[in-house]
Amino acid sequence: MAYVSEEGYNKLLADLKQLEAVERPKIVAAIAEARDKGDLSENAEYDAAKEAQGLLESKIAQLKAVIAEAKILDASKLKTDSVQILNKVVLKNVKNGMQMTYTIVSESEANLKEGKISVKTPIAQGLLGKKVGDVAEIKVPQGMIKLEIVDISF
C-alpha cells in the first residue's frame, strides 16, 4: 500500500489517462505504418515500434498497480506534533547551520526540485516520529549528518 495525497492521486490518474488515450494510439499508428512498409523480418521501424509498445504497456500496468494500491491521505486528519508523511519539515544542519525544507511524500510523488522527498529515503526515515527541537542523526552516502527539526507544518 502506498500513501498518497489527493493531488498526487489525481496526477497518477491524469498520467494514466495520457498514456492510454494519447501515447497508446500513437504507438499503434506507428506499428501500422511500419507494417505497411513490407517485410517485417528486416523492418527496424517495426521492431522499434513494437519495443516502444512493450515499454508503454509495462508503464501502464505499473501505474495501474500503484493506483490500485494507493491510499489517499486525508490532510485534515494529519497532525504536526511529530513528523509524518505529507508534513513540510524545516530542518537545520547542526554542523553548518544551513536550513532546508522538505515535504515528505509517497515514492510516486517525490520530486527533489519541488522539495518533495520520498518517505522511503534515509532522510525521511530518520525524521519520522521526531518533534520540533529534536536532532536526528541520519546516515547518508557521505556519512552521518545531524539535522535539527525547526518546524513541522502542512
Coordinates of N, CA and C in Angstrom, one line a residue:
M1 N 0.8 -1.2 0.0 CA 0.0 0.0 0.0 C 0.9 1.2 0.0
A2 N 0.5 2.2 -0.8 CA 1.3 3.4 -0.9 C 0.4 4.6 -0.5
Y3 N 0.8 5.4 0.4 CA 0.0 6.6 0.8 C 0.3 7.7 -0.1
V4 N -0.7 8.4 -0.6 CA -0.6 9.5 -1.5 C -1.5 10.6 -1.1
S5 N -1.2 11.8 -1.5 CA -2.1 12.9 -1.3 C -3.1 12.9 -2.3
E6 N -4.2 13.6 -2.1 CA -5.2 13.7 -3.2 C -4.7 14.2 -4.5
E7 N -3.8 15.2 -4.3 CA -3.2 15.9 -5.5 C -2.3 14.8 -6.3
G8 N -1.6 14.0 -5.5 CA -0.7 13.0 -6.1 C -1.5 11.9 -6.8
Y9 N -2.7 11.6 -6.2 CA -3.5 10.5 -6.7 C -4.1 11.0 -8.1
N10 N -4.6 12.3 -8.1 CA -5.1 12.9 -9.3 C -4.1 12.9 -10.4
K11 N -2.8 13.2 -10.0 CA -1.8 13.3 -11.0 C -1.5 11.9 -11.6
L12 N -1.6 10.8 -10.8 CA -1.4 9.5 -11.3 C -2.5 9.1 -12.3
L13 N -3.8 9.5 -11.9 CA -4.9 9.2 -12.8 C -4.7 10.0 -14.2
A14 N -4.2 11.2 -14.1 CA -4.0 12.0 -15.3 C -2.9 11.4 -16.2
D15 N -1.8 10.9 -15.5 CA -0.7 10.3 -16.2 C -1.2 9.0 -16.9
L16 N -2.0 8.2 -16.2 CA -2.6 7.0 -16.8 C -3.5 7.3 -18.0
K17 N -4.3 8.3 -17.9 CA -5.2 8.7 -19.0 C -4.4 9.2 -20.2
Q18 N -3.3 10.0 -20.0 CA -2.4 10.4 -21.0 C -1.8 9.3 -21.8
L19 N -1.3 8.3 -21.0 CA -0.7 7.1 -21.6 C -1.7 6.3 -22.5
E20 N -2.9 6.1 -21.9 CA -3.8 5.3 -22.6 C -4.5 6.0 -23.7
A21 N -4.8 7.2 -23.6 CA -5.6 8.0 -24.6 C -4.7 8.6 -25.7
V22 N -3.5 8.9 -25.4 CA -2.7 9.7 -26.3 C -1.5 8.8 -26.8
E23 N -0.7 8.3 -25.9 CA 0.5 7.6 -26.2 C 0.3 6.3 -26.9
R24 N -0.7 5.5 -26.4 CA -1.0 4.2 -26.9 C -1.5 4.3 -28.4
P25 N -2.4 5.2 -28.7 CA -2.8 5.3 -30.2 C -1.6 5.7 -31.1
K26 N -0.7 6.5 -30.6 CA 0.5 6.9 -31.4 C 1.3 5.7 -31.7
I27 N 1.5 4.9 -30.7 CA 2.3 3.7 -31.0 C 1.6 2.7 -31.9
V28 N 0.3 2.5 -31.7 CA -0.4 1.7 -32.6 C -0.3 2.2 -34.0
A29 N -0.4 3.5 -34.2 CA -0.3 4.1 -35.6 C 1.1 3.8 -36.2
A30 N 2.1 4.0 -35.3 CA 3.5 3.7 -35.8 C 3.7 2.3 -36.2
I31 N 3.1 1.4 -35.4 CA 3.2 -0.1 -35.8 C 2.5 -0.3 -37.1
A32 N 1.3 0.2 -37.3 CA 0.6 0.0 -38.5 C 1.3 0.6 -39.7
E33 N 1.9 1.8 -39.5 CA 2.7 2.4 -40.6 C 3.9 1.6 -41.0
A34 N 4.6 1.1 -40.0 CA 5.8 0.2 -40.2 C 5.4 -1.1 -40.9
R35 N 4.3 -1.6 -40.5 CA 3.8 -2.9 -41.0 C 3.5 -2.7 -42.5
D36 N 3.0 -1.6 -42.9 CA 2.6 -1.3 -44.3 C 3.9 -1.2 -45.2
K37 N 5.0 -1.1 -44.6 CA 6.3 -0.9 -45.4 C 6.8 -2.2 -45.9
G38 N 6.2 -3.3 -45.6 CA 6.6 -4.6 -46.2 C 7.1 -5.6 -45.2
D39 N 8.2 -6.3 -45.6 CA 8.8 -7.4 -44.9 C 9.1 -7.1 -43.4
L40 N 8.4 -7.7 -42.5 CA 8.6 -7.4 -41.0 C 9.9 -8.0 -40.5
S41 N 10.5 -9.0 -41.1 CA 11.7 -9.6 -40.6 C 12.9 -8.7 -40.7
E42 N 12.9 -7.7 -41.6 CA 14.0 -6.8 -41.7 C 13.6 -5.3 -41.5
N43 N 12.5 -5.1 -40.8 CA 12.0 -3.8 -40.6 C 12.3 -3.2 -39.3
A44 N 13.3 -2.4 -39.2 CA 13.8 -1.8 -38.0 C 12.7 -0.9 -37.3
E45 N 12.0 -0.2 -38.2 CA 10.9 0.7 -37.6 C 9.9 -0.1 -36.9
Y46 N 9.5 -1.3 -37.5 CA 8.5 -2.1 -36.8 C 9.0 -2.6 -35.5
D47 N 10.3 -3.1 -35.5 CA 10.9 -3.6 -34.2 C 10.9 -2.5 -33.2
A48 N 11.3 -1.3 -33.6 CA 11.4 -0.2 -32.6 C 10.0 0.1 -32.1
A49 N 9.0 0.1 -33.0 CA 7.6 0.5 -32.5 C 7.1 -0.6 -31.6
K50 N 7.4 -1.9 -31.9 CA 6.9 -3.0 -31.0 C 7.6 -2.9 -29.6
E51 N 8.9 -2.5 -29.6 CA 9.6 -2.4 -28.4 C 9.0 -1.2 -27.6
A52 N 8.7 -0.1 -28.2 CA 8.1 1.0 -27.6 C 6.7 0.7 -27.0
Q53 N 6.0 -0.1 -27.8 CA 4.7 -0.6 -27.3 C 4.8 -1.4 -26.0
G54 N 5.8 -2.3 -26.0 CA 6.0 -3.1 -24.8 C 6.4 -2.3 -23.6
L55 N 7.2 -1.3 -23.8 CA 7.6 -0.4 -22.7 C 6.4 0.4 -22.2
L56 N 5.6 0.9 -23.1 CA 4.4 1.7 -22.7 C 3.4 0.8 -22.0
E57 N 3.2 -0.4 -22.4 CA 2.2 -1.3 -21.8 C 2.7 -1.6 -20.4
S58 N 4.0 -1.8 -20.2 CA 4.6 -2.1 -18.9 C 4.4 -0.9 -18.0
K59 N 4.6 0.3 -18.5 CA 4.5 1.5 -17.7 C 3.0 1.7 -17.3
I60 N 2.1 1.4 -18.2 CA 0.6 1.5 -17.9 C 0.3 0.5 -16.8
A61 N 0.8 -0.7 -16.9 CA 0.5 -1.8 -15.9 C 1.0 -1.4 -14.6
Q62 N 2.2 -0.8 -14.5 CA 2.9 -0.4 -13.3 C 2.1 0.7 -12.7
L63 N 1.6 1.7 -13.5 CA 0.8 2.8 -13.0 C -0.5 2.3 -12.4
K64 N -1.1 1.4 -13.1 CA -2.4 0.8 -12.6 C -2.2 0.1 -11.3
A65 N -1.1 -0.5 -11.1 CA -0.8 -1.2 -9.9 C -0.7 -0.2 -8.7
V66 N 0.1 0.9 -9.0 CA 0.3 1.9 -8.0 C -1.1 2.5 -7.6
I67 N -1.9 2.8 -8.6 CA -3.2 3.4 -8.3 C -4.1 2.4 -7.5
A68 N -4.1 1.2 -7.9 CA -4.9 0.2 -7.2 C -4.5 0.0 -5.7
E69 N -3.2 0.2 -5.4 CA -2.6 0.1 -4.1 C -2.7 1.4 -3.3
A70 N -3.0 2.5 -4.0 CA -2.9 3.8 -3.3 C -4.0 4.0 -2.3
K71 N -3.6 4.6 -1.2 CA -4.5 5.0 -0.1 C -4.3 6.5 0.0
I72 N -5.4 7.2 -0.2 CA -5.4 8.7 -0.2 C -5.5 9.1 1.3
L73 N -4.5 10.0 1.6 CA -4.4 10.5 3.0 C -5.3 11.7 3.1
D74 N -6.1 11.8 4.2 CA -6.9 13.0 4.4 C -6.0 14.0 5.2
A75 N -5.6 15.0 4.6 CA -4.7 16.0 5.2 C -5.3 16.6 6.5
S76 N -6.7 16.7 6.6 CA -7.3 17.3 7.7 C -7.1 16.4 9.0
K77 N -6.8 15.2 8.8 CA -6.6 14.3 10.0 C -5.1 14.2 10.4
L78 N -4.2 14.8 9.6 CA -2.8 14.7 9.9 C -2.4 15.7 11.0
K79 N -1.4 15.4 11.8 CA -1.0 16.3 12.9 C 0.4 16.8 12.6
T80 N 0.7 17.8 13.3 CA 2.1 18.4 13.2 C 2.9 18.3 14.5
D81 N 2.5 17.5 15.4 CA 3.2 17.4 16.7 C 4.5 16.5 16.5
S82 N 4.5 15.7 15.5 CA 5.7 14.9 15.1 C 5.7 14.7 13.6
V83 N 6.8 14.4 13.0 CA 7.0 14.3 11.6 C 6.3 13.1 11.1
Q84 N 5.5 13.2 10.0 CA 4.8 12.1 9.4 C 4.7 12.5 7.9
I85 N 4.2 11.5 7.1 CA 4.0 11.7 5.7 C 3.1 12.9 5.4
L86 N 3.4 13.7 4.4 CA 2.7 14.9 3.9 C 3.0 16.1 4.8
N87 N 3.9 16.0 5.8 CA 4.3 17.1 6.5 C 5.4 17.9 5.8
K88 N 5.4 19.2 5.9 CA 6.5 20.0 5.4 C 7.4 20.2 6.7
V89 N 8.7 19.9 6.5 CA 9.6 20.0 7.6 C 10.7 20.9 7.3
V90 N 11.0 21.9 8.2 CA 12.1 22.8 8.1 C 13.2 22.2 9.0
L91 N 14.4 22.0 8.4 CA 15.5 21.4 9.1 C 16.7 22.3 9.1
K92 N 17.5 22.2 10.1 CA 18.8 22.9 10.1 C 19.9 21.9 10.3
N93 N 20.9 22.0 9.4 CA 22.1 21.1 9.6 C 22.9 21.6 10.8
V94 N 23.0 20.8 11.8 CA 23.7 21.2 13.0 C 25.1 21.6 12.7
K95 N 25.8 21.0 11.8 CA 27.2 21.2 11.5 C 27.5 22.6 10.9
N96 N 26.7 22.9 9.9 CA 27.0 24.2 9.1 C 25.9 25.2 9.3
G97 N 24.8 24.9 10.0 CA 23.7 25.9 10.2 C 22.8 26.1 9.0
M98 N 23.0 25.4 7.9 CA 22.2 25.6 6.7 C 20.8 25.0 6.9
Q99 N 19.8 25.8 6.5 CA 18.4 25.4 6.6 C 17.9 24.8 5.3
M100 N 17.0 23.9 5.4 CA 16.4 23.3 4.2 C 14.9 22.9 4.5
T101 N 14.1 22.9 3.6 CA 12.7 22.5 3.8 C 12.3 21.4 2.8
Y102 N 11.7 20.3 3.4 CA 11.3 19.2 2.6 C 9.8 18.8 3.0
T103 N 9.1 18.4 2.0 CA 7.8 17.8 2.2 C 8.0 16.3 2.0
I104 N 7.5 15.5 3.0 CA 7.6 14.1 2.9 C 6.4 13.5 2.2
V105 N 6.6 12.8 1.1 CA 5.5 12.3 0.3 C 5.8 10.9 -0.1
S106 N 4.8 10.3 -0.8 CA 5.0 8.9 -1.3 C 6.0 8.8 -2.3
E107 N 6.5 7.6 -2.7 CA 7.5 7.5 -3.7 C 7.1 8.0 -5.0
S108 N 5.8 7.8 -5.4 CA 5.3 8.3 -6.7 C 5.2 9.8 -6.8
E109 N 5.2 10.5 -5.7 CA 5.1 12.0 -5.7 C 6.4 12.7 -5.5
A110 N 7.5 11.9 -5.2 CA 8.8 12.5 -4.9 C 9.3 13.3 -6.1
N111 N 9.8 14.5 -5.8 CA 10.4 15.4 -6.8 C 11.3 16.4 -6.0
L112 N 12.6 16.1 -6.0 CA 13.6 16.9 -5.3 C 13.6 18.4 -5.7
K113 N 13.3 18.7 -7.0 CA 13.3 20.1 -7.4 C 12.2 20.8 -6.7
E114 N 11.1 20.1 -6.4 CA 10.0 20.8 -5.7 C 10.1 20.6 -4.2
G115 N 11.2 20.1 -3.7 CA 11.4 19.9 -2.3 C 10.6 18.7 -1.7
K116 N 10.1 17.8 -2.5 CA 9.4 16.7 -2.1 C 10.2 15.4 -2.1
I117 N 10.4 14.9 -0.9 CA 11.3 13.7 -0.8 C 10.4 12.4 -0.4
S118 N 10.8 11.3 -0.9 CA 10.0 10.1 -0.7 C 10.2 9.7 0.8
V119 N 9.1 9.2 1.3 CA 9.0 8.7 2.7 C 10.0 7.5 2.9
K120 N 10.5 6.9 1.8 CA 11.4 5.8 1.9 C 12.9 6.2 1.9
T121 N 13.2 7.5 1.7 CA 14.6 8.0 1.7 C 15.2 7.9 3.1
P122 N 16.5 7.8 3.2 CA 17.1 7.8 4.5 C 16.8 9.0 5.4
I123 N 16.7 10.2 4.7 CA 16.4 11.4 5.5 C 15.0 11.3 6.0
A124 N 14.0 11.0 5.2 CA 12.7 10.9 5.7 C 12.5 9.9 6.8
Q125 N 13.1 8.7 6.6 CA 13.1 7.6 7.6 C 13.6 8.1 8.9
G126 N 14.7 8.9 8.8 CA 15.3 9.4 10.1 C 14.5 10.5 10.8
L127 N 13.6 11.1 10.0 CA 12.8 12.2 10.6 C 11.5 11.7 11.1
L128 N 10.9 10.7 10.6 CA 9.6 10.2 11.0 C 9.5 10.0 12.5
G129 N 8.5 10.6 13.1 CA 8.2 10.5 14.5 C 8.9 11.5 15.4
K130 N 9.9 12.2 14.8 CA 10.6 13.3 15.6 C 9.7 14.5 15.8
K131 N 10.1 15.3 16.8 CA 9.3 16.5 17.1 C 10.2 17.7 16.9
V132 N 9.6 18.9 16.9 CA 10.3 20.2 16.8 C 11.3 20.2 17.9
G133 N 12.6 20.6 17.6 CA 13.7 20.7 18.6 C 14.5 19.4 18.6
D134 N 14.0 18.3 18.2 CA 14.7 17.0 18.1 C 15.9 17.1 17.1
V135 N 16.9 16.4 17.4 CA 18.0 16.3 16.4 C 18.1 14.9 15.9
A136 N 18.0 14.7 14.6 CA 18.0 13.4 14.0 C 19.4 13.1 13.5
E137 N 20.0 12.0 13.8 CA 21.3 11.6 13.2 C 20.9 10.6 12.1
I138 N 21.3 11.0 10.9 CA 20.9 10.2 9.7 C 22.1 9.8 8.9
K139 N 22.1 8.5 8.6 CA 23.3 8.0 7.8 C 22.9 8.3 6.3
V140 N 23.7 9.0 5.6 CA 23.6 9.3 4.2 C 24.9 8.8 3.5
P141 N 24.9 8.7 2.2 CA 26.1 8.2 1.5 C 27.4 8.9 1.9
Q142 N 27.3 10.2 2.2 CA 28.5 11.0 2.6 C 28.9 10.7 4.1
G143 N 28.1 10.0 4.8 CA 28.4 9.8 6.2 C 27.2 10.1 7.1
M144 N 27.4 10.5 8.4 CA 26.4 10.8 9.3 C 26.1 12.3 9.3
I145 N 24.9 12.7 9.2 CA 24.5 14.1 9.4 C 23.6 14.3 10.5
K146 N 23.6 15.5 11.2 CA 22.7 15.8 12.2 C 21.8 16.9 11.8
L147 N 20.5 16.6 11.8 CA 19.5 17.6 11.3 C 18.6 17.9 12.5
E148 N 18.5 19.2 12.8 CA 17.6 19.7 13.9 C 16.2 20.0 13.2
I149 N 15.2 19.6 13.8 CA 13.8 19.9 13.3 C 13.4 21.3 13.8
V150 N 13.3 22.2 12.9 CA 12.9 23.6 13.3 C 11.4 23.8 13.3
D151 N 10.7 23.2 12.3 CA 9.3 23.4 12.2 C 8.7 22.3 11.4
I152 N 7.4 22.0 11.8 CA 6.6 21.0 11.1 C 5.3 21.6 10.8
S153 N 4.9 21.5 9.5 CA 3.6 22.1 9.1 C 3.1 21.3 7.9
F154 N 2.0 21.8 7.3 CA 1.4 21.2 6.1 C 1.7 21.9 4.9

